[in-house]
Short mmCIF file of C-alpha atoms in Angstrom, two decimals:
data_model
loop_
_atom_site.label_atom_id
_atom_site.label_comp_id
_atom_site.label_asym_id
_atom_site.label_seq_id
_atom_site.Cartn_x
_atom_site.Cartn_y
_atom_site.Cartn_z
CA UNK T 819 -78.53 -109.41 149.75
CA UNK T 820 -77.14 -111.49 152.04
CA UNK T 821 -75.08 -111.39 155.93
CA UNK T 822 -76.43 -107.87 156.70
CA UNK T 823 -76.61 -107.32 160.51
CA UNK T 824 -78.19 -104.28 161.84
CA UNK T 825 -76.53 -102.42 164.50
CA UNK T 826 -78.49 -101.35 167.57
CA UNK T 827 -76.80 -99.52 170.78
CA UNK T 828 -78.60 -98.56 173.92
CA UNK T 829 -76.62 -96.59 176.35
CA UNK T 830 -77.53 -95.08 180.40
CA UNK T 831 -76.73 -91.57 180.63
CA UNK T 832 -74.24 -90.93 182.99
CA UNK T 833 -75.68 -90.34 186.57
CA UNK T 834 -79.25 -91.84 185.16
CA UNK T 835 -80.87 -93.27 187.83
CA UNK T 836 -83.53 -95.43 187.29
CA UNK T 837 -86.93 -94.71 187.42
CA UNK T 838 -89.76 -96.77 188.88
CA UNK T 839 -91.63 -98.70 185.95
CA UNK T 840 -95.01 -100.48 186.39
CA UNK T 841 -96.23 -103.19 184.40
CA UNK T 842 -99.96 -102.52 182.73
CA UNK T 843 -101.27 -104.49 185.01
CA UNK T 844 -99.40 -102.89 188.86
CA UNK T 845 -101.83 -100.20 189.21
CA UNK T 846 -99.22 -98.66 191.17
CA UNK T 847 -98.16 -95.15 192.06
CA UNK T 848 -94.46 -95.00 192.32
CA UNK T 849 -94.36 -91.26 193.39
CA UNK T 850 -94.17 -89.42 196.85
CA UNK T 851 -94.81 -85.82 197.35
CA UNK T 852 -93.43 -83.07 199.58
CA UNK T 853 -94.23 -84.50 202.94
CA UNK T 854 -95.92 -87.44 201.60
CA UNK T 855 -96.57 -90.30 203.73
CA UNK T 856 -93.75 -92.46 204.00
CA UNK T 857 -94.29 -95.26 201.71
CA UNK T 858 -97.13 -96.11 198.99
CA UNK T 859 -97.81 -99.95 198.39
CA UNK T 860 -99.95 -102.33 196.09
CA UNK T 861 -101.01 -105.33 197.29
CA UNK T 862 -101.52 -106.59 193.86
CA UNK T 863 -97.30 -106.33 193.41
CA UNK T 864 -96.63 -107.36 197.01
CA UNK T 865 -94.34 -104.52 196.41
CA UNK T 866 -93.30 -101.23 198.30
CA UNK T 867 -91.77 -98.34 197.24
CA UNK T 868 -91.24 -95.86 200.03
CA UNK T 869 -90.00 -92.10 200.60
CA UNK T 870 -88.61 -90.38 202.89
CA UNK T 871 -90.09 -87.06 204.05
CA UNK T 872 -89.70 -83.90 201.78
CA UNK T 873 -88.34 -86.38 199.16
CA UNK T 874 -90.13 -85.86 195.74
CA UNK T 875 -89.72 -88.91 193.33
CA UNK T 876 -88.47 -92.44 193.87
CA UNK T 877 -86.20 -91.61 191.06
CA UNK T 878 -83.92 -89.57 193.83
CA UNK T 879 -80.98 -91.85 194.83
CA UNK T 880 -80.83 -90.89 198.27
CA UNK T 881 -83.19 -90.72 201.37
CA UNK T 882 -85.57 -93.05 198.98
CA UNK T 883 -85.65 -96.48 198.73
CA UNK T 884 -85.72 -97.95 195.16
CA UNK T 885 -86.92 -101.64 195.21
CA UNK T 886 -87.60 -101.29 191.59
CA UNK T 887 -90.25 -102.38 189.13
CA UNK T 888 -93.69 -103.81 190.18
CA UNK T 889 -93.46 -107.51 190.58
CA UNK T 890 -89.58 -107.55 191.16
CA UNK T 891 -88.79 -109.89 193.56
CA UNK T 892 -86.09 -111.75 195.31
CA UNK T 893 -86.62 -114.63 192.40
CA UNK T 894 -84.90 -111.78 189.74
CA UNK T 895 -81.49 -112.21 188.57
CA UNK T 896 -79.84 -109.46 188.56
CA UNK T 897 -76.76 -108.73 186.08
CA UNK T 898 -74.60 -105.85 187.14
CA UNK T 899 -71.33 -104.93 185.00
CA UNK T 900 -68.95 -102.42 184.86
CA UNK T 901 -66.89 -102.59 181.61
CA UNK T 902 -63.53 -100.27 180.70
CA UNK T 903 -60.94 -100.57 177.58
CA UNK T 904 -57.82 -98.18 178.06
CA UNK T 905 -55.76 -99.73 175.17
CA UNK T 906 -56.23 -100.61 171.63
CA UNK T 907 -58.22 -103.74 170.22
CA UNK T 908 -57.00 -105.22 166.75
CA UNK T 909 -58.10 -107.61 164.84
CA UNK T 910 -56.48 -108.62 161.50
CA UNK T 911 -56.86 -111.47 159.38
CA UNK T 912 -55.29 -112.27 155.71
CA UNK T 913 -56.59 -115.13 153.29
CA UNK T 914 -54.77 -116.04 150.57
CA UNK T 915 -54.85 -118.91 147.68
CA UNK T 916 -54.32 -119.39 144.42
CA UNK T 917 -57.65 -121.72 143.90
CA UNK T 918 -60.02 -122.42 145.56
CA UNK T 919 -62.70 -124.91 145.78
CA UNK T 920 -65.28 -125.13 147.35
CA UNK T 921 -65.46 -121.28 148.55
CA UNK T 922 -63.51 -118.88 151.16
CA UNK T 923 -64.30 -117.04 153.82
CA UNK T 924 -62.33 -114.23 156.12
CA UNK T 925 -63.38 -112.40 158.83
CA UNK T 926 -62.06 -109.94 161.40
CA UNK T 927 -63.82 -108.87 164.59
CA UNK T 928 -62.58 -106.39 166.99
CA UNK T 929 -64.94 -104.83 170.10
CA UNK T 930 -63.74 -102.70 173.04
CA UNK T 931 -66.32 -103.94 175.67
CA UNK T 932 -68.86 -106.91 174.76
CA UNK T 933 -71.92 -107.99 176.93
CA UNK T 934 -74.92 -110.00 176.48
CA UNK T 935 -77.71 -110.97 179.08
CA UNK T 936 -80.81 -113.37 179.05
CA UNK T 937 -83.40 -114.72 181.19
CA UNK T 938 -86.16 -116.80 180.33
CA UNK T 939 -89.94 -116.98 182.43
CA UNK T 940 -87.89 -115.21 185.45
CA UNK T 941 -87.50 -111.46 185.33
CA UNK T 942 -84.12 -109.78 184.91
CA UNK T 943 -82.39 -106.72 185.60
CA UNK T 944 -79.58 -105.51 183.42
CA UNK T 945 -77.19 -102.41 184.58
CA UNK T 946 -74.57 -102.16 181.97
CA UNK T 947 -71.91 -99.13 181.95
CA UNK T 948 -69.13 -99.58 179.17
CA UNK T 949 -66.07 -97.21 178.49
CA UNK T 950 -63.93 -97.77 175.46
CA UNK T 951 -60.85 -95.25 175.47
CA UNK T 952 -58.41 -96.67 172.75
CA UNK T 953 -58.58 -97.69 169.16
CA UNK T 954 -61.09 -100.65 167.92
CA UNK T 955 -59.64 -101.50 164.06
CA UNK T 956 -60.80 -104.88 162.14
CA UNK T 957 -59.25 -105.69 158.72
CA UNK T 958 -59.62 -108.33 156.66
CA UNK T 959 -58.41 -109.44 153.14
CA UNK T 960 -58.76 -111.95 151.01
CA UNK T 961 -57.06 -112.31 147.41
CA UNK T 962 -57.70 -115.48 145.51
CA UNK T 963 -56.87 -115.95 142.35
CA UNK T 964 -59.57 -118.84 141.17
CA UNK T 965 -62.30 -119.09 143.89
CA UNK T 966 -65.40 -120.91 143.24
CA UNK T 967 -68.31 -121.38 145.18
CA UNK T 968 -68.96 -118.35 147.39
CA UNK T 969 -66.51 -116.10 148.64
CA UNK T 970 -67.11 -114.48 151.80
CA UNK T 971 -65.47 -111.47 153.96
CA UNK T 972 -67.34 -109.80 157.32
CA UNK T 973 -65.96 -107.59 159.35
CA UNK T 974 -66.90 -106.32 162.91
CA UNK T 975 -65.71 -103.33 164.43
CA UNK T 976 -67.21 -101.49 167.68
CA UNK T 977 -66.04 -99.41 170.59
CA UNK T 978 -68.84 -100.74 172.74
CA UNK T 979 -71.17 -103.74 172.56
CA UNK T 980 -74.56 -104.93 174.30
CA UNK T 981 -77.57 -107.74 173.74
CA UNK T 982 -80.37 -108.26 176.41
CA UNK T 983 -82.98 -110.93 176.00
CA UNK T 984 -86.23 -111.36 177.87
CA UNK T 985 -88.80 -114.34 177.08
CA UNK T 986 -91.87 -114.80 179.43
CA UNK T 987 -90.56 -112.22 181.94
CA UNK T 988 -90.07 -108.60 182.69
CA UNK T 989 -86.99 -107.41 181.41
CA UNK T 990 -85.78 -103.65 183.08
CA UNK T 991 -82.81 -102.84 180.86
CA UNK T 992 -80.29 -99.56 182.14
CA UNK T 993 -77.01 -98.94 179.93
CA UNK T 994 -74.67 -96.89 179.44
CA UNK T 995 -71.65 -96.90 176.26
CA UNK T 996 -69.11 -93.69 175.50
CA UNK T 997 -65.96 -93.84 173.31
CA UNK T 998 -63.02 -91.39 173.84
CA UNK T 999 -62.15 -87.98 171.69
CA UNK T 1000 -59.51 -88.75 169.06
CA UNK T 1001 -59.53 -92.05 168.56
CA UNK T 1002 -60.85 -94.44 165.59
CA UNK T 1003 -63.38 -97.63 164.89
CA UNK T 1004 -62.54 -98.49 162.07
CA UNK T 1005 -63.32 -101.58 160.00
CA UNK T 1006 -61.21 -102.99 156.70
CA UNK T 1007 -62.83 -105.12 154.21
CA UNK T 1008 -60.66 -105.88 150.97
CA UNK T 1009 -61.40 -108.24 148.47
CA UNK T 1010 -59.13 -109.36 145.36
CA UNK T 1011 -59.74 -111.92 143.06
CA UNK T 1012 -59.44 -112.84 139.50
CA UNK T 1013 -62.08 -115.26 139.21
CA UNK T 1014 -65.40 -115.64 141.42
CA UNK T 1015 -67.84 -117.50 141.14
CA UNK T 1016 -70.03 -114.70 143.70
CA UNK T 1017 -68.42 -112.43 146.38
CA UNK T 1018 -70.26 -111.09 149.72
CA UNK T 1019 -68.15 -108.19 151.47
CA UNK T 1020 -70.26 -106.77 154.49
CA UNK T 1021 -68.43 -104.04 156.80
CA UNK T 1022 -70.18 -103.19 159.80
CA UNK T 1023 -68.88 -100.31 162.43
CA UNK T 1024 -70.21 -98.74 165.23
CA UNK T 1025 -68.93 -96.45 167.97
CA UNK T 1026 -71.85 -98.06 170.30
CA UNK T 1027 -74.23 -100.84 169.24
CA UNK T 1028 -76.84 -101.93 171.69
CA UNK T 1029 -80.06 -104.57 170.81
CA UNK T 1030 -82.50 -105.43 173.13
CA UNK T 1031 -85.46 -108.08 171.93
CA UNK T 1032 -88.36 -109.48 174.43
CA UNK T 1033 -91.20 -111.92 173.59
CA UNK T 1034 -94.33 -112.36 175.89
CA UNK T 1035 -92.91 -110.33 178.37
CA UNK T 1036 -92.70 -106.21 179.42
CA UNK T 1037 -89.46 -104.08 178.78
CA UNK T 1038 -88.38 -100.89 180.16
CA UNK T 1039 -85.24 -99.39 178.92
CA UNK T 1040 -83.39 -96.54 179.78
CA UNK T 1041 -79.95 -95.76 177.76
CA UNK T 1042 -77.70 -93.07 176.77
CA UNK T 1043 -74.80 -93.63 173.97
CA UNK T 1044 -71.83 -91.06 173.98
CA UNK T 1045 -69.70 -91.44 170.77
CA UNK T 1046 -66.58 -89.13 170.55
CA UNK T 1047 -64.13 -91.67 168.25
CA UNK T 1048 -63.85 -91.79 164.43
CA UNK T 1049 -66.20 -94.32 162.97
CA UNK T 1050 -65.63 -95.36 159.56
CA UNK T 1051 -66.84 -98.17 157.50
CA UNK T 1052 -65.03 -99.43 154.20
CA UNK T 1053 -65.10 -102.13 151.58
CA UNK T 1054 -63.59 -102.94 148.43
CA UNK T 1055 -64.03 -105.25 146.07
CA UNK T 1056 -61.86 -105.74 142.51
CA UNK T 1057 -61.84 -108.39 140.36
CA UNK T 1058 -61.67 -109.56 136.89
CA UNK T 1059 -64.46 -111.97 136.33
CA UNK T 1060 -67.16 -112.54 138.38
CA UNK T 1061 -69.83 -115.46 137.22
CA UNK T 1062 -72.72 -114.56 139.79
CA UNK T 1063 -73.01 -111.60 142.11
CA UNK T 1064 -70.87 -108.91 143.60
CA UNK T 1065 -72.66 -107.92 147.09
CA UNK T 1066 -70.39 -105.39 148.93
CA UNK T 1067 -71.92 -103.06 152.08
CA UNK T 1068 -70.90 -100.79 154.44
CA UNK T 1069 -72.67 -99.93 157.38
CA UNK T 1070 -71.26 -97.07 159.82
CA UNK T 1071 -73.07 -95.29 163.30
CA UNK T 1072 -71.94 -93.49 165.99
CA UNK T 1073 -74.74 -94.88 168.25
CA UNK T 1074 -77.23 -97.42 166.96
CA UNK T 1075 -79.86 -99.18 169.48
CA UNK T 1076 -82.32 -101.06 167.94
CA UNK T 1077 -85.22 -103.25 169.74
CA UNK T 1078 -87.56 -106.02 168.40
CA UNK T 1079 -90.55 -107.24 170.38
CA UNK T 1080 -93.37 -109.65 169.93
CA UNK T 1081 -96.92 -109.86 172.51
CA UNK T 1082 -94.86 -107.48 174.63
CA UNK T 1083 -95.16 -103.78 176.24
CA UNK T 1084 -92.07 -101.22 175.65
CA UNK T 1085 -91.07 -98.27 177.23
CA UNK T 1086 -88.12 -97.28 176.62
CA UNK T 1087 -86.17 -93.90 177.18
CA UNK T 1088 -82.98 -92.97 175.12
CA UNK T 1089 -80.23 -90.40 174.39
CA UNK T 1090 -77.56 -90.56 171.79
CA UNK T 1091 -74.67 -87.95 171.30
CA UNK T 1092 -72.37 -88.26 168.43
CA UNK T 1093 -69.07 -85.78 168.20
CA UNK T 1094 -67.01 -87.46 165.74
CA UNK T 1095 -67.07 -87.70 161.84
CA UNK T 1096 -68.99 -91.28 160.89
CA UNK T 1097 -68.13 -92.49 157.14
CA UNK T 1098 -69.47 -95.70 154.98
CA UNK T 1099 -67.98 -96.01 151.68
CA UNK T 1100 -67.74 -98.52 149.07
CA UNK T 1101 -65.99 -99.38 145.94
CA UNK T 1102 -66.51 -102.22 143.27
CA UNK T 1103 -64.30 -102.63 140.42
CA UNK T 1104 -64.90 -105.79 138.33
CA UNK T 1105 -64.55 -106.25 134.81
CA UNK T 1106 -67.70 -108.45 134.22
CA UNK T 1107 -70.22 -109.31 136.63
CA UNK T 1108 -73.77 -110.55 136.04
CA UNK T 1109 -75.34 -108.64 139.22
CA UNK T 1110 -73.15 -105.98 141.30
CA UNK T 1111 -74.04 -103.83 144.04
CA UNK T 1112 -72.08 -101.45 146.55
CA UNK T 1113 -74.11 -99.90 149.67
CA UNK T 1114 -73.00 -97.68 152.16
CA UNK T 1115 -75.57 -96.76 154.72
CA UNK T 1116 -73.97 -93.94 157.57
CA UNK T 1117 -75.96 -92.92 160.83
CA UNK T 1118 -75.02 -90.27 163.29
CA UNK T 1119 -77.51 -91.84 165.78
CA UNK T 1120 -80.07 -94.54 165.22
CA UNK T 1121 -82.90 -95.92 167.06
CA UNK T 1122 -85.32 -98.15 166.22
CA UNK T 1123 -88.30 -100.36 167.59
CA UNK T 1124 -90.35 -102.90 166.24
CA UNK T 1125 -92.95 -104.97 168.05
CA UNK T 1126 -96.11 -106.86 167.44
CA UNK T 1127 -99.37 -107.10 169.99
CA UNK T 1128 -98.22 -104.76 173.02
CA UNK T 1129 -98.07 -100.89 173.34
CA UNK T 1130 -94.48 -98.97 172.63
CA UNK T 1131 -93.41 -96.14 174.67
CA UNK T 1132 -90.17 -94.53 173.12
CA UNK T 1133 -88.86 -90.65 174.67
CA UNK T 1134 -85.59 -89.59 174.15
CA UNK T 1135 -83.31 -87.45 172.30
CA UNK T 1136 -80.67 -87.38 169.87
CA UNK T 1137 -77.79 -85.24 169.01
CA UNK T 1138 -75.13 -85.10 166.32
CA UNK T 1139 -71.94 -82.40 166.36
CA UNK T 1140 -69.69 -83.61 163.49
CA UNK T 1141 -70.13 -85.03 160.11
CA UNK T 1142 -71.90 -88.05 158.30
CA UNK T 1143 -70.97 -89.35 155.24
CA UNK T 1144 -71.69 -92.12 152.64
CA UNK T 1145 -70.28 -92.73 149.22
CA UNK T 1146 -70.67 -95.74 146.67
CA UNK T 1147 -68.60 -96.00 143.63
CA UNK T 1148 -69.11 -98.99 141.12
CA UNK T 1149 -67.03 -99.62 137.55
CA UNK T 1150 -67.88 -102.32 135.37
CA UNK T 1151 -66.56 -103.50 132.10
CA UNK T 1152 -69.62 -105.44 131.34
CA UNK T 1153 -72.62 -106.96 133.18
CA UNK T 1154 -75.31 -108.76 132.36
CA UNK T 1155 -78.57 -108.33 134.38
CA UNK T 1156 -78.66 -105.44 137.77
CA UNK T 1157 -75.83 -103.48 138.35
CA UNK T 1158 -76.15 -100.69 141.09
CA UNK T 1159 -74.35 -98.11 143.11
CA UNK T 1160 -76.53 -96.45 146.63
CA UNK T 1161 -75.58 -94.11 149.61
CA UNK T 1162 -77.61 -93.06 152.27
CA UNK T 1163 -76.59 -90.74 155.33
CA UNK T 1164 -78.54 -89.85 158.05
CA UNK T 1165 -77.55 -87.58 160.79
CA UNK T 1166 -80.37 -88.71 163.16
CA UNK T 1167 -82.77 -91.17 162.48
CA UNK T 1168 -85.65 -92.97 164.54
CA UNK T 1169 -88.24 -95.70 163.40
CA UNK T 1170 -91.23 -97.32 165.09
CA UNK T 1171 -93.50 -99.75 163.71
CA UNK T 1172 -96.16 -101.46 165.75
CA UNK T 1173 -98.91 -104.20 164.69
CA UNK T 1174 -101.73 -104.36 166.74
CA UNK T 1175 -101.76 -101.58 169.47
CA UNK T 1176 -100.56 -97.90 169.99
CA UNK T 1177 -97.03 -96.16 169.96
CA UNK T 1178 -96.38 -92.96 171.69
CA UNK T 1179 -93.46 -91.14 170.70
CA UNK T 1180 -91.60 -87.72 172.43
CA UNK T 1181 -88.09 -87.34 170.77
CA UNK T 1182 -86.27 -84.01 169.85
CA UNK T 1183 -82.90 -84.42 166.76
CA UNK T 1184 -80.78 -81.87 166.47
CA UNK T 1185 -77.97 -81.83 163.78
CA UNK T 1186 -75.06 -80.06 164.03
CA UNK T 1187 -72.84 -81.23 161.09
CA UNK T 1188 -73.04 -81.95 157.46
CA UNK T 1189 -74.67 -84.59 156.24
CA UNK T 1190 -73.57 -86.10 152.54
CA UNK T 1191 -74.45 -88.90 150.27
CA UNK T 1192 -72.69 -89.82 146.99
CA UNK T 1193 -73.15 -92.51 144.65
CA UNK T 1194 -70.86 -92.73 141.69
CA UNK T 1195 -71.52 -95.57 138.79
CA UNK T 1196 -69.62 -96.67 135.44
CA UNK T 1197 -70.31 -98.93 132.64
CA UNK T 1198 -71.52 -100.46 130.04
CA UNK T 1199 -73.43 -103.65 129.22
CA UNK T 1200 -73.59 -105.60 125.84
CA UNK T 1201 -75.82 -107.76 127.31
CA UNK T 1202 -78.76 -105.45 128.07
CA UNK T 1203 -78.36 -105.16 131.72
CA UNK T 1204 -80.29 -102.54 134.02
CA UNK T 1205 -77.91 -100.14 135.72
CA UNK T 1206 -78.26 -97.20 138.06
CA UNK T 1207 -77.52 -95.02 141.52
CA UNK T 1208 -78.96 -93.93 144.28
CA UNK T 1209 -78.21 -91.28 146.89
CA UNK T 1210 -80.07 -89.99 149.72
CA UNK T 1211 -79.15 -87.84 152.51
CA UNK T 1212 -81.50 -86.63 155.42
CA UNK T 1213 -79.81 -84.29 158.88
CA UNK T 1214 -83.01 -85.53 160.82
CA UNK T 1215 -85.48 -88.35 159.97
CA UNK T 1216 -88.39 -89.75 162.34
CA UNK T 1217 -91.55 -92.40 161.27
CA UNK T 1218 -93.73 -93.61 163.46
CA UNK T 1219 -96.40 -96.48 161.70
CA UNK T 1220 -98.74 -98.53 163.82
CA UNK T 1221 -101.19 -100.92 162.23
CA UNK T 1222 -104.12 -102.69 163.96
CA UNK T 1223 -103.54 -105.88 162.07
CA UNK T 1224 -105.93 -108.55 162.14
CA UNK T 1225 -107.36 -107.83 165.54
CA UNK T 1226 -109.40 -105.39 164.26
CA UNK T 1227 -109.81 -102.12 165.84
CA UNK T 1228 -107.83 -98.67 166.15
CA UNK T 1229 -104.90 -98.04 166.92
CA UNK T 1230 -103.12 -94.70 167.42
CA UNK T 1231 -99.73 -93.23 166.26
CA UNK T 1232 -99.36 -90.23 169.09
CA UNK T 1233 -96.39 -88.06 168.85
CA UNK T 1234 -94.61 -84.84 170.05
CA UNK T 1235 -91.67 -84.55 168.31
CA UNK T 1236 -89.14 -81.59 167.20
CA UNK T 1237 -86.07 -81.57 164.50
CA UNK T 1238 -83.79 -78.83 164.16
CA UNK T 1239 -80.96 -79.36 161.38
CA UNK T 1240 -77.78 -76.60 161.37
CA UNK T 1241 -75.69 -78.55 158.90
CA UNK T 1242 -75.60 -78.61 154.77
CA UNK T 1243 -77.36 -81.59 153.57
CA UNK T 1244 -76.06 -83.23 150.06
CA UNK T 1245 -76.85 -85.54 147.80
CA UNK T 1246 -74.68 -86.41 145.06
CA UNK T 1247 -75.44 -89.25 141.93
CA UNK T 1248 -72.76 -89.46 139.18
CA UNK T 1249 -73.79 -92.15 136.05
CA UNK T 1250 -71.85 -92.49 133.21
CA UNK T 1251 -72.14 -95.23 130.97
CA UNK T 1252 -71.94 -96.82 127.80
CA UNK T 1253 -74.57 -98.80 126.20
CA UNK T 1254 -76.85 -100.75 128.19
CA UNK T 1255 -80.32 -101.54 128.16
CA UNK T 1256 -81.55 -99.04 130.97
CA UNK T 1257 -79.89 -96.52 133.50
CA UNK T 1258 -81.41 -95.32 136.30
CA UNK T 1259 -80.38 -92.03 138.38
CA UNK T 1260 -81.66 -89.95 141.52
CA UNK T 1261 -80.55 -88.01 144.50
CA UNK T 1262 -82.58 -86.35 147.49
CA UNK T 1263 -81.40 -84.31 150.14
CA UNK T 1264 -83.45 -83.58 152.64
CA UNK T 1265 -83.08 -81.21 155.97
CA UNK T 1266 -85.89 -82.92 158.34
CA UNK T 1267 -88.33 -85.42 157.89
CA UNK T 1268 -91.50 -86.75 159.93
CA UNK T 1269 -94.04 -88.97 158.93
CA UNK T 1270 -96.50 -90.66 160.68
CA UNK T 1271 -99.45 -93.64 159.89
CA UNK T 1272 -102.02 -95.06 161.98
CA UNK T 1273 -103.80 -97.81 159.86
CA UNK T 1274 -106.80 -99.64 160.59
CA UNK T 1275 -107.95 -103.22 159.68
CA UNK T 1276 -109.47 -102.59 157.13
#
């Protein structure tokens, strides 16, 4: 499939002060006791971090002095923003021809509060604190009667929006992202045509969407994302005759923060709330297509991390009060080779994956609402085609996977983690069809999942 973006949204909790972090190499100790002496230092970071008396941690924000992370200096640049939408952000766009070409494309992009940061070989620090408290809707359609070549229609919507990249350096990353009670993030994808040579429809909607990615380098994160608006994700797609493919997605989360590292150390510390309903759903109608899909993927909160050749630290916890749905409908006439209809909800969901060294993972989910998945598919094919649908639905999911690669070695997968689901969890998969030469069907609901791998080299 093609133009899928994943989401990811990092966000500080409010009143989250940061912490001291230390590189693998600092040796330092960042910490003063009751009555300790006034300051501890390490010649190796040409760094102090001092205390006053009865003051317990450096993390206190008054009567201690915070310099910061070992081997921050007066060399770091320092990014420091303060972001707030009171009114509504709209974004609508409308293409449409009779024929065309040499293919179309539409796309509509709304985002209460955007951001993005990077440094290369000199440290950075990144404090981020973004407040979107109207509406964020994104709609785009295009209708075409004749369209050849590829037809294309993407659309953006998200209350709150942040990128950090390090290369070479340490990166110290502190964010925070909230959306307001009773309002909506919604994105619009419609597509209408008669004739199509191949369509891509991708929706993609998030209350708060953070990524973070560092190469060669040392990150420490610490976010919290607070979603309280209506987050909903739709596409459609109808035609008449389509030559090649039909690929329409929707992808909706109330928080999503995803990092991706490579020959670096991570540490990061999260927490995600979600009180608002988040729904994906798709819809194909065409009357003959050779290949057709429609995907609708729904988080309450997601957090990922992948990395290669350094050690992950991930803590955290996440939290979601309302419902999270995804449903996929797809009616054909005829088609002639894949045809398929898949939904997956997730109230809660955290990954980590690490090649070549350990991960350590503390996180607690808890799910409050219901969690549903539906996939719906009609049809028939005289030309022997393969049809089916999928629907999973899961109120708390966690892996953790660490591989020593080819290094050699152990590595270790160490967790403590808890999940705690209140809601109903359902999985619906509806097939009826015609003839054709194979259908496929299956649903799974689960109420909590965990699974963990450590593999060797060998």
């Amino acid at each position: 499939m093609k133009n899928v973006v994943k989401f990811t949204v990092s966000v500080l909790a409010l009143g989250f002060a940061p912490a001291v972090a230390m590189a693998g190499t600092c040796n330092q100790t960042p910490t003063c006791g009751n009555d300790a002496p006034a300051a501890t230092q390490d010649t190796s970071c040409n760094q102090t971090t001092a205390c006053g008396g009865n003051q317990e941690t450096t993390t206190a924000t008054e009567g201690c002095t915070l310099r910061g992370p070992c081997d921050l200096g007066s060399d770091v640049e320092r990014n420091i923003n303060q972001q707030t939408q009171f009114g509504n952000v709209e974004s609508y766009s409308t293409v449409s021809a009779h024929e065309v070409l040499n293919g179309t494309e539409g796309s509509a992009t709304a985002v209460g509060n955007l951001m993005s940061g990077s440094a290369n070989s000199v440290d950075l620090y990144a404090q981020y604190d973004q407040a979107t408290k109207g509406n964020v809707i994104a709609d785009s359609l295009v209708v075409v009667d004749d369209a050849h070549g590829d037809t294309y229609s993407n659309v953006t919507a998200q209350g709150n929006s942040g990128q950090v990249v390090g290369l070479n350096n340490a990166t110290y990353t502190y964010m925070q992202q909230e959306t307001l009670y009773g309002k909506n993030i919604f994105g619009v994808n419609t597509v209408s045509v008669d004739r199509a040579d191949n369509i891509d429809a991708v929706t993609q909607v998030a209350g708060n969407n953070f990524n973070t990615a560092v190469a060669n380098g040392y990150l420490q994160n610490q976010s919290g994302q607070y979603n309280a608006s209506n987050t909903v994700a739709s596409t459609y797609v109808e035609g008449n005759t389509v030559f090649g493919y039909v690929n329409a997605q929707s992808v909706a989360a109330g928080n999503s923060h995803v990092t991706a590292g490579q020959h670096a150390e991570i540490n990061s510390e999260i927490e995600q709330k979600t009180y608002a309903p988040v729904v994906a759903e798709t819809a194909v109608s065409v009357g003959i297509a050779n290949d057709a899909a429609a995907i609708s993927t729904a988080y309450g909160n997601n957090t990922s991390i992948t990395n290669e050749w350094g050690r992950v630290n991930l803590s955290g916890n996440q939290e979601t009060n309302d419902s999270v749905t995804a449903n996929s409908e797809i009616v054909l006439n005829d088609w002639g080779n894949t045809a398929y209809a898949d939904a997956s909800a997730t109230g809660n969901g955290v990954l980590i994956s690490n090649i070549g060294d350990d991960a350590n993972l503390i996180m607690a989910q808890n799910n409050y609402g219901n969690v549903s998945a539906t996939a719906n598919f009609m049809g028939s094919s005289s030309m022997g085609g393969v049809g089916g649908a999928n629907s999973f639905a899961v109120g708390n999911t966690i892996t953790g996977f660490v591989c020593a690669g080819c290094n050699g070695g152990s590595v270790r997968m160490n967790s403590q983690t808890s999940q705690t689901n209140y809601g109903n969890v359902y999985a619906s998969t509806n097939i009826t069809g015609g003839s054709s030469g194979s259908l496929v069907g299956s649903a799974m609901a689960v109420g909590n999942n965990a699974t963990f791998i450590a593999k060797g080299s060998n």
